[in-house]
Tab-separated table of C-alpha atoms in Angstrom:
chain	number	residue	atom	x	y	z
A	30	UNK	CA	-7.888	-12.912	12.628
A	31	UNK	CA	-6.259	-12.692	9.494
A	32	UNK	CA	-2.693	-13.713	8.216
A	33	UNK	CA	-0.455	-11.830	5.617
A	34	UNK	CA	2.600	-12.821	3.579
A	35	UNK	CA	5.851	-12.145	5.015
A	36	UNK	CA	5.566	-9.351	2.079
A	37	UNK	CA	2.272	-8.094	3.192
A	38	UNK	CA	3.132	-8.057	6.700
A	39	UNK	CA	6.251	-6.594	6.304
A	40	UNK	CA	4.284	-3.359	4.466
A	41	UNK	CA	1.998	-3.162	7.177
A	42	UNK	CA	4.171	-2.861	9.669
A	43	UNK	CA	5.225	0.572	8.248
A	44	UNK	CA	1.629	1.971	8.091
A	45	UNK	CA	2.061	4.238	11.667
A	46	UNK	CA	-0.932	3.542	13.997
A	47	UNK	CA	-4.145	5.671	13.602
A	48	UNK	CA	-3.290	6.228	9.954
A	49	UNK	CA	-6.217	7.162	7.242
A	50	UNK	CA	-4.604	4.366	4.381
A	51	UNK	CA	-5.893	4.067	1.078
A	52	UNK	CA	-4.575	0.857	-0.507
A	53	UNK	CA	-4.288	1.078	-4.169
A	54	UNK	CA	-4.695	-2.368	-6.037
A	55	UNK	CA	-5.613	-3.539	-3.076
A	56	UNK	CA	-6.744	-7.170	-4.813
A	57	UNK	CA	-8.874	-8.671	-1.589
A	58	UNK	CA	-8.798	-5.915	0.790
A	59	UNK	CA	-6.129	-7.790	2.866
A	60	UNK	CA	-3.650	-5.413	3.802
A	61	UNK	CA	-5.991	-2.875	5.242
A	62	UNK	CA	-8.568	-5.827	6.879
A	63	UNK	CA	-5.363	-6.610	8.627
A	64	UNK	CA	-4.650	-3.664	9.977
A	65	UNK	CA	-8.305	-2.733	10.861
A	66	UNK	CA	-8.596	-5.974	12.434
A	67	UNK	CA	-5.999	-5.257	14.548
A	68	UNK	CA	-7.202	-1.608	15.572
A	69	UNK	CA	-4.004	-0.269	14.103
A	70	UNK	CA	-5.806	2.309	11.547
A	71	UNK	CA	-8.568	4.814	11.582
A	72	UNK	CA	-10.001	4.387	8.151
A	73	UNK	CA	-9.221	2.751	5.170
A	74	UNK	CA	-9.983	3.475	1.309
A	75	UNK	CA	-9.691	-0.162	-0.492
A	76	UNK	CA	-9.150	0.609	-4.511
A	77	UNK	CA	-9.584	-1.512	-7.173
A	78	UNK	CA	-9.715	-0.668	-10.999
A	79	UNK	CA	-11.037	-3.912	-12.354
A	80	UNK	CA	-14.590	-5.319	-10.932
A	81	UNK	CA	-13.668	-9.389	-9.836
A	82	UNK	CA	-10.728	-7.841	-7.734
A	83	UNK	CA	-13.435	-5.242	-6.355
A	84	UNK	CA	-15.992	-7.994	-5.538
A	85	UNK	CA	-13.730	-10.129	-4.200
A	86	UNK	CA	-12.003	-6.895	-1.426
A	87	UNK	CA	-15.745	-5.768	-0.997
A	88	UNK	CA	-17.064	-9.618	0.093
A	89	UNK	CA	-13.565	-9.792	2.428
A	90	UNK	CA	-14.800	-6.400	3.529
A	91	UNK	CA	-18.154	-7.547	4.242
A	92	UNK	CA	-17.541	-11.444	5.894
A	93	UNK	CA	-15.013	-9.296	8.080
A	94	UNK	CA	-17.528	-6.497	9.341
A	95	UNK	CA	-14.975	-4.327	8.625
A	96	UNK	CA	-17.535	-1.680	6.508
A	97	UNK	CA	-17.492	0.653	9.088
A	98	UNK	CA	-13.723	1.062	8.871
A	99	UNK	CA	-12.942	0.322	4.881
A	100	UNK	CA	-14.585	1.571	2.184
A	101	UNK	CA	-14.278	-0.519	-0.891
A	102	UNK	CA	-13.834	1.428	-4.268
A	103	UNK	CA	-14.377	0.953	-8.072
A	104	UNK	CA	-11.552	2.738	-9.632
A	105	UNK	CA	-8.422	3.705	-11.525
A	106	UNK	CA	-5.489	4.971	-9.116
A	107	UNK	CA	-5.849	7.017	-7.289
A	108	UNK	CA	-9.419	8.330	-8.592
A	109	UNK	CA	-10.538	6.386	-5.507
A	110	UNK	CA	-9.808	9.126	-2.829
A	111	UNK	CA	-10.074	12.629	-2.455
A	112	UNK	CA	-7.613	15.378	-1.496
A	113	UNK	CA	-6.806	15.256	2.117
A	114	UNK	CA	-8.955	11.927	2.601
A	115	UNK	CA	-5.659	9.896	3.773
A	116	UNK	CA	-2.512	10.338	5.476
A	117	UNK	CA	-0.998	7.120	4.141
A	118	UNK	CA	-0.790	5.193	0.557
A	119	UNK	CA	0.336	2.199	0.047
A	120	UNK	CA	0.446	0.626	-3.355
A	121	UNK	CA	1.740	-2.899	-3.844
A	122	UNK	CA	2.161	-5.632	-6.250
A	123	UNK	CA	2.425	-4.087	-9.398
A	124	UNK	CA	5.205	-2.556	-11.694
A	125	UNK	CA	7.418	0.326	-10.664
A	126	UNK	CA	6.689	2.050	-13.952
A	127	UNK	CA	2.916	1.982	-13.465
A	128	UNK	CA	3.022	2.937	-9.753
A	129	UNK	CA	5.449	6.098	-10.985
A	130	UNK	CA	2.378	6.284	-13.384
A	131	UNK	CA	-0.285	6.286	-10.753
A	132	UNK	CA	1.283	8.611	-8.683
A	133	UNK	CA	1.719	11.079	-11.607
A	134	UNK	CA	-1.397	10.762	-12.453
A	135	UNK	CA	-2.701	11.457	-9.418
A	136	UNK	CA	-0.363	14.202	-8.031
A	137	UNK	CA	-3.667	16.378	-7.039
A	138	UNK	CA	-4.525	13.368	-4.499
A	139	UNK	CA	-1.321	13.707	-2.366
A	140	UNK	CA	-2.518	16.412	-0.419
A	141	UNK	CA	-2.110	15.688	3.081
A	142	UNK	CA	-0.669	12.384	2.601
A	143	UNK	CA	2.559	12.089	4.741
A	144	UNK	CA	3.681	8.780	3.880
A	145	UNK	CA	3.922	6.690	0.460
A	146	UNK	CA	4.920	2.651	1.408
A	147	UNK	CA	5.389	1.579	-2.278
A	148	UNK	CA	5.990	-2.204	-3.534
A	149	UNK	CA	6.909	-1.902	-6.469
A	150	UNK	CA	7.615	-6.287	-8.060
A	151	UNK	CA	9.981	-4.570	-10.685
A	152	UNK	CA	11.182	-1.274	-12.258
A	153	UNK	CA	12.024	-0.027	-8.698
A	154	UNK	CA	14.461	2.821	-10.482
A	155	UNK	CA	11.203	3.828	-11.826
A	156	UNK	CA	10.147	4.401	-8.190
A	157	UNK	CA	12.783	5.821	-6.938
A	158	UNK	CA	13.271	8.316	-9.661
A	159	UNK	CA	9.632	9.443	-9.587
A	160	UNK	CA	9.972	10.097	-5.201
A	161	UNK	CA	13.335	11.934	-6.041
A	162	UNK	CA	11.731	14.468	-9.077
A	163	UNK	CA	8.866	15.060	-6.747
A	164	UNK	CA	10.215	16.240	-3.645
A	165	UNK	CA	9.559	12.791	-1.757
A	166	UNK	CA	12.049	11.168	0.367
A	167	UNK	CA	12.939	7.996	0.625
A	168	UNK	CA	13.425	7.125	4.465
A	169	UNK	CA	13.648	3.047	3.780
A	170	UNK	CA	14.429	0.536	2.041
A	171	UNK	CA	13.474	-3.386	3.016
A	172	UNK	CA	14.358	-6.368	0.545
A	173	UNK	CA	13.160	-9.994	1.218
A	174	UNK	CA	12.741	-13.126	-0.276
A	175	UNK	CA	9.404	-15.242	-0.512
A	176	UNK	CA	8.066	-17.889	-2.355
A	177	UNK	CA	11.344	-17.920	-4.943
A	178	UNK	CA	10.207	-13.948	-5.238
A	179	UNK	CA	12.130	-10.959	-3.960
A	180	UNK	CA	10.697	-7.915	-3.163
A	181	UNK	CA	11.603	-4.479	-2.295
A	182	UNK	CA	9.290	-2.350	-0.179
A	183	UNK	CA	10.175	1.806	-0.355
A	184	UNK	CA	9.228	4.218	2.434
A	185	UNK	CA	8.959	7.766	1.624
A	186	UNK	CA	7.643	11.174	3.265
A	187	UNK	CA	7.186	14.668	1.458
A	188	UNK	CA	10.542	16.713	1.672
A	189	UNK	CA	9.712	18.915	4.563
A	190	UNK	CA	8.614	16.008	6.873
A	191	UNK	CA	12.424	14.938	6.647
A	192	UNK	CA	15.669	16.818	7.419
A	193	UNK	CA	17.058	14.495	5.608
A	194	UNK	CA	17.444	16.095	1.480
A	195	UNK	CA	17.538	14.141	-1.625
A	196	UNK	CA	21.127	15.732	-1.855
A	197	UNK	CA	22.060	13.995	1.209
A	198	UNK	CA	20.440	10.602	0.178
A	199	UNK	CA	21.914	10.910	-3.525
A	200	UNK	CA	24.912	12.292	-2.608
A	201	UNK	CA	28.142	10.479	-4.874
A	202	UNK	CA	30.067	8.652	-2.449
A	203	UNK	CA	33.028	5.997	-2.988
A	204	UNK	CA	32.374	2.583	-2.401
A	205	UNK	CA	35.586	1.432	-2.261
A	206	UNK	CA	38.375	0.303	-5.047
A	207	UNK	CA	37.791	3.636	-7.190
A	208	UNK	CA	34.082	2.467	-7.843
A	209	UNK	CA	31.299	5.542	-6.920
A	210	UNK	CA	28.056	5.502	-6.948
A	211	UNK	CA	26.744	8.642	-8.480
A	212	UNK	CA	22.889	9.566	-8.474
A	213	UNK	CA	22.112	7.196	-11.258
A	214	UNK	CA	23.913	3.999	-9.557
A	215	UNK	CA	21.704	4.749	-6.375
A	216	UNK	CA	18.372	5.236	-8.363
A	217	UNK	CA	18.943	2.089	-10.199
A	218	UNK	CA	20.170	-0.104	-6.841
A	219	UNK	CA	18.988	1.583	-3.776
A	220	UNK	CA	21.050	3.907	-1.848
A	221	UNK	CA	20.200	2.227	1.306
A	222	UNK	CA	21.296	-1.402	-0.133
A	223	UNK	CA	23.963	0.243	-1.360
A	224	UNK	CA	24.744	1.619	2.359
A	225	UNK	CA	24.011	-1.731	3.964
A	226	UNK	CA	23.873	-4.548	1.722
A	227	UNK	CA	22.076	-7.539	2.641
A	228	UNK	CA	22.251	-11.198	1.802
A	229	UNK	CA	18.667	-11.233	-0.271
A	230	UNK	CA	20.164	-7.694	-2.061
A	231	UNK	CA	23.753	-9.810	-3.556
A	232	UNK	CA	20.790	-12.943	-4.535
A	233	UNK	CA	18.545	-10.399	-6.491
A	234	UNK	CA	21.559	-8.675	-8.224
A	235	UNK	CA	22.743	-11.468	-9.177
A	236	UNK	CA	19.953	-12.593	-10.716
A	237	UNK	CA	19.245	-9.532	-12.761
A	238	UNK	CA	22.915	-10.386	-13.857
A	239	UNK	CA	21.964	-13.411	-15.691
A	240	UNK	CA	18.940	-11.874	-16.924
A	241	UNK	CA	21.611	-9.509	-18.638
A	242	UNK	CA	24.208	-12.011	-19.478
A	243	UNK	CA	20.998	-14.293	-21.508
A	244	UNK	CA	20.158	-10.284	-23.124
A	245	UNK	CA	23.685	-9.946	-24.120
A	246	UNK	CA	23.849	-13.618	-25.625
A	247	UNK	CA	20.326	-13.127	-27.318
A	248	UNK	CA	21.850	-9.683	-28.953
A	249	UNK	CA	25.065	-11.515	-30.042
A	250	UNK	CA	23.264	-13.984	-32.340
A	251	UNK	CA	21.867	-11.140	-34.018
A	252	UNK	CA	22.715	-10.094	-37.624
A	253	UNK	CA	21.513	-6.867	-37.159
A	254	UNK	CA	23.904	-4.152	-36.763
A	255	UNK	CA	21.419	-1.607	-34.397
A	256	UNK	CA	22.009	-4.628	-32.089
A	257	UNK	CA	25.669	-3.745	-31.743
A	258	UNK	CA	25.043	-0.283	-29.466
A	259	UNK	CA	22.366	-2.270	-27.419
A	260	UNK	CA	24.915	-4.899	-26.692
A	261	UNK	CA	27.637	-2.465	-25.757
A	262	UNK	CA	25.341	-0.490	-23.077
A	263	UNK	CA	24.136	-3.995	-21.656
A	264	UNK	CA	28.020	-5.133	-21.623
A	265	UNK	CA	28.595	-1.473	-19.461
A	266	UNK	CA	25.552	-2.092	-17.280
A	267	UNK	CA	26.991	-5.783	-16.555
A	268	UNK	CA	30.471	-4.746	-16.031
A	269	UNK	CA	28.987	-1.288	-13.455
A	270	UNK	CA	26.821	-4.254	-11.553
A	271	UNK	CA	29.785	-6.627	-11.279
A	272	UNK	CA	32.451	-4.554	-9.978
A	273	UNK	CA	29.499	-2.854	-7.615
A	274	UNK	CA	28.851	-6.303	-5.801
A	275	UNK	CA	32.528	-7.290	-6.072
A	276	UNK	CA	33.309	-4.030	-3.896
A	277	UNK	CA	30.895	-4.778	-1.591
A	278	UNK	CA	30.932	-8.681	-0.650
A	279	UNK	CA	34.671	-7.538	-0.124
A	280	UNK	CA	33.886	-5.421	1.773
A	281	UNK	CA	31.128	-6.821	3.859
A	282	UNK	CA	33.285	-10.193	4.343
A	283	UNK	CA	36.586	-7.768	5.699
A	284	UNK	CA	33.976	-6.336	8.226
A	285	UNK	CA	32.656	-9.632	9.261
């Protein structure tokens, strides 16, 4: 039987039993060997745009005998399925700005589909934004920490398979210490983090925080005076982020 990552296990585990899947960039076919394997889907659709990730899921396909289940395709996106072939996408590993891409550019595909599991290795505001301007809610977030890498893994379901609104998620509410966190706070750091804030969540944060502080230095050294307005907004987006996790470690260490 096969083993997953702690990231690629923790994905599966959202893919509800019996599902059609189709996973997109789906490298060696693990994710949905795994769950065939394990009898927990019906079918699966195994994408891959570029041919050596293709071989390689179609020979993991084939030393499985998993052919009858997952059909291994050559192909960009979601170009791979067809409208009302799958119930469930998942699409891991890659940018959140190209999955926002691939979903956009294959809006006609979604038919049908009732659940998105996205995994998006950066740009999750890209993500997030994209579920939110086309009527998808989010219904989780997860955050972990593997191999020096954190990931966040985003659950979503079309807007009438919810009662729970995009209003409702995005709603501005007041963290505490006059700090609230409007729509654009939530895209950017997750409004379930932001609800429940967990020990991985403070250690990404405040990594993208040096990240910004080593931008901010970079843009200091510079001569050039279009630098000055590029420094400001990263000085703003430093000081929104710091007073954000400030609020909440207070928080979270009154509670404990």
């Amino acid at each position: 039987m096969l083993r997953l990552s702690k990231r690629l296990e923790m994905i599966a585990k959202q893919v509800p039993e019996g599902s059609r899947m189709a996973d997109i960039g789906s490298d060696h076919a693990l994710l949905p060997s795994y769950l065939a394997e394990r009898g927990k889907i019906s079918k699966a659709v195994a994408g891959e745009v570029n041919l050596g990730p293709y071989q390689a899921a179609a020979k993991q396909v084939r030393d499985a005998v998993l052919g009858s289940l997952i059909d291994v395709r050559l192909g960009d996106g979601l170009a791979v399925i067809q409208p009302g072939e799958v119930d469930v996408i998942t699409i891991a590993g890659m940018g959140g700005a190209l999955i926002a891409a691939i979903l956009e550019a294959g809006q006609d595909k979604l038919a049908g589909v009732s659940m998105l599991i996205l995994q998006p290795n950066v740009g999750e505001s890209f993500v997030r934004t994209w579920l939110l301007e086309h009527s998808w809610v989010l219904i989780r977030e997860q955050i972990l920490e593997e191999d020096g890498k954190i990931y966040e893994i985003l659950t979503a379901v079309p807007a009438q398979h919810t009662e729970l609104t995009n209003g409702q998620l995005y709603e501005s509410r007041i963290l505490g210490a006059g700090i609230t966190a409007n729509e654009e706070l939530q895209l950017k750091l997750g409004p379930y983090f932001l609800q429940e804030p967990s020990a991985v969540w403070f250690h990404k944060w405040k990594l993208e925080l040096d990240k910004l502080e080593m931008i901010r230095g970079q843009l200091a050294r510079s001569s050039q005076q279009e630098t000055r307005s590029k420094e400001q907004l990263i000085e703003s987006e430093i000081k929104q982020i710091k007073e954000v996790l400030a609020c909440l470690q207070k928080d979270k260490a009154s509670f404990n």
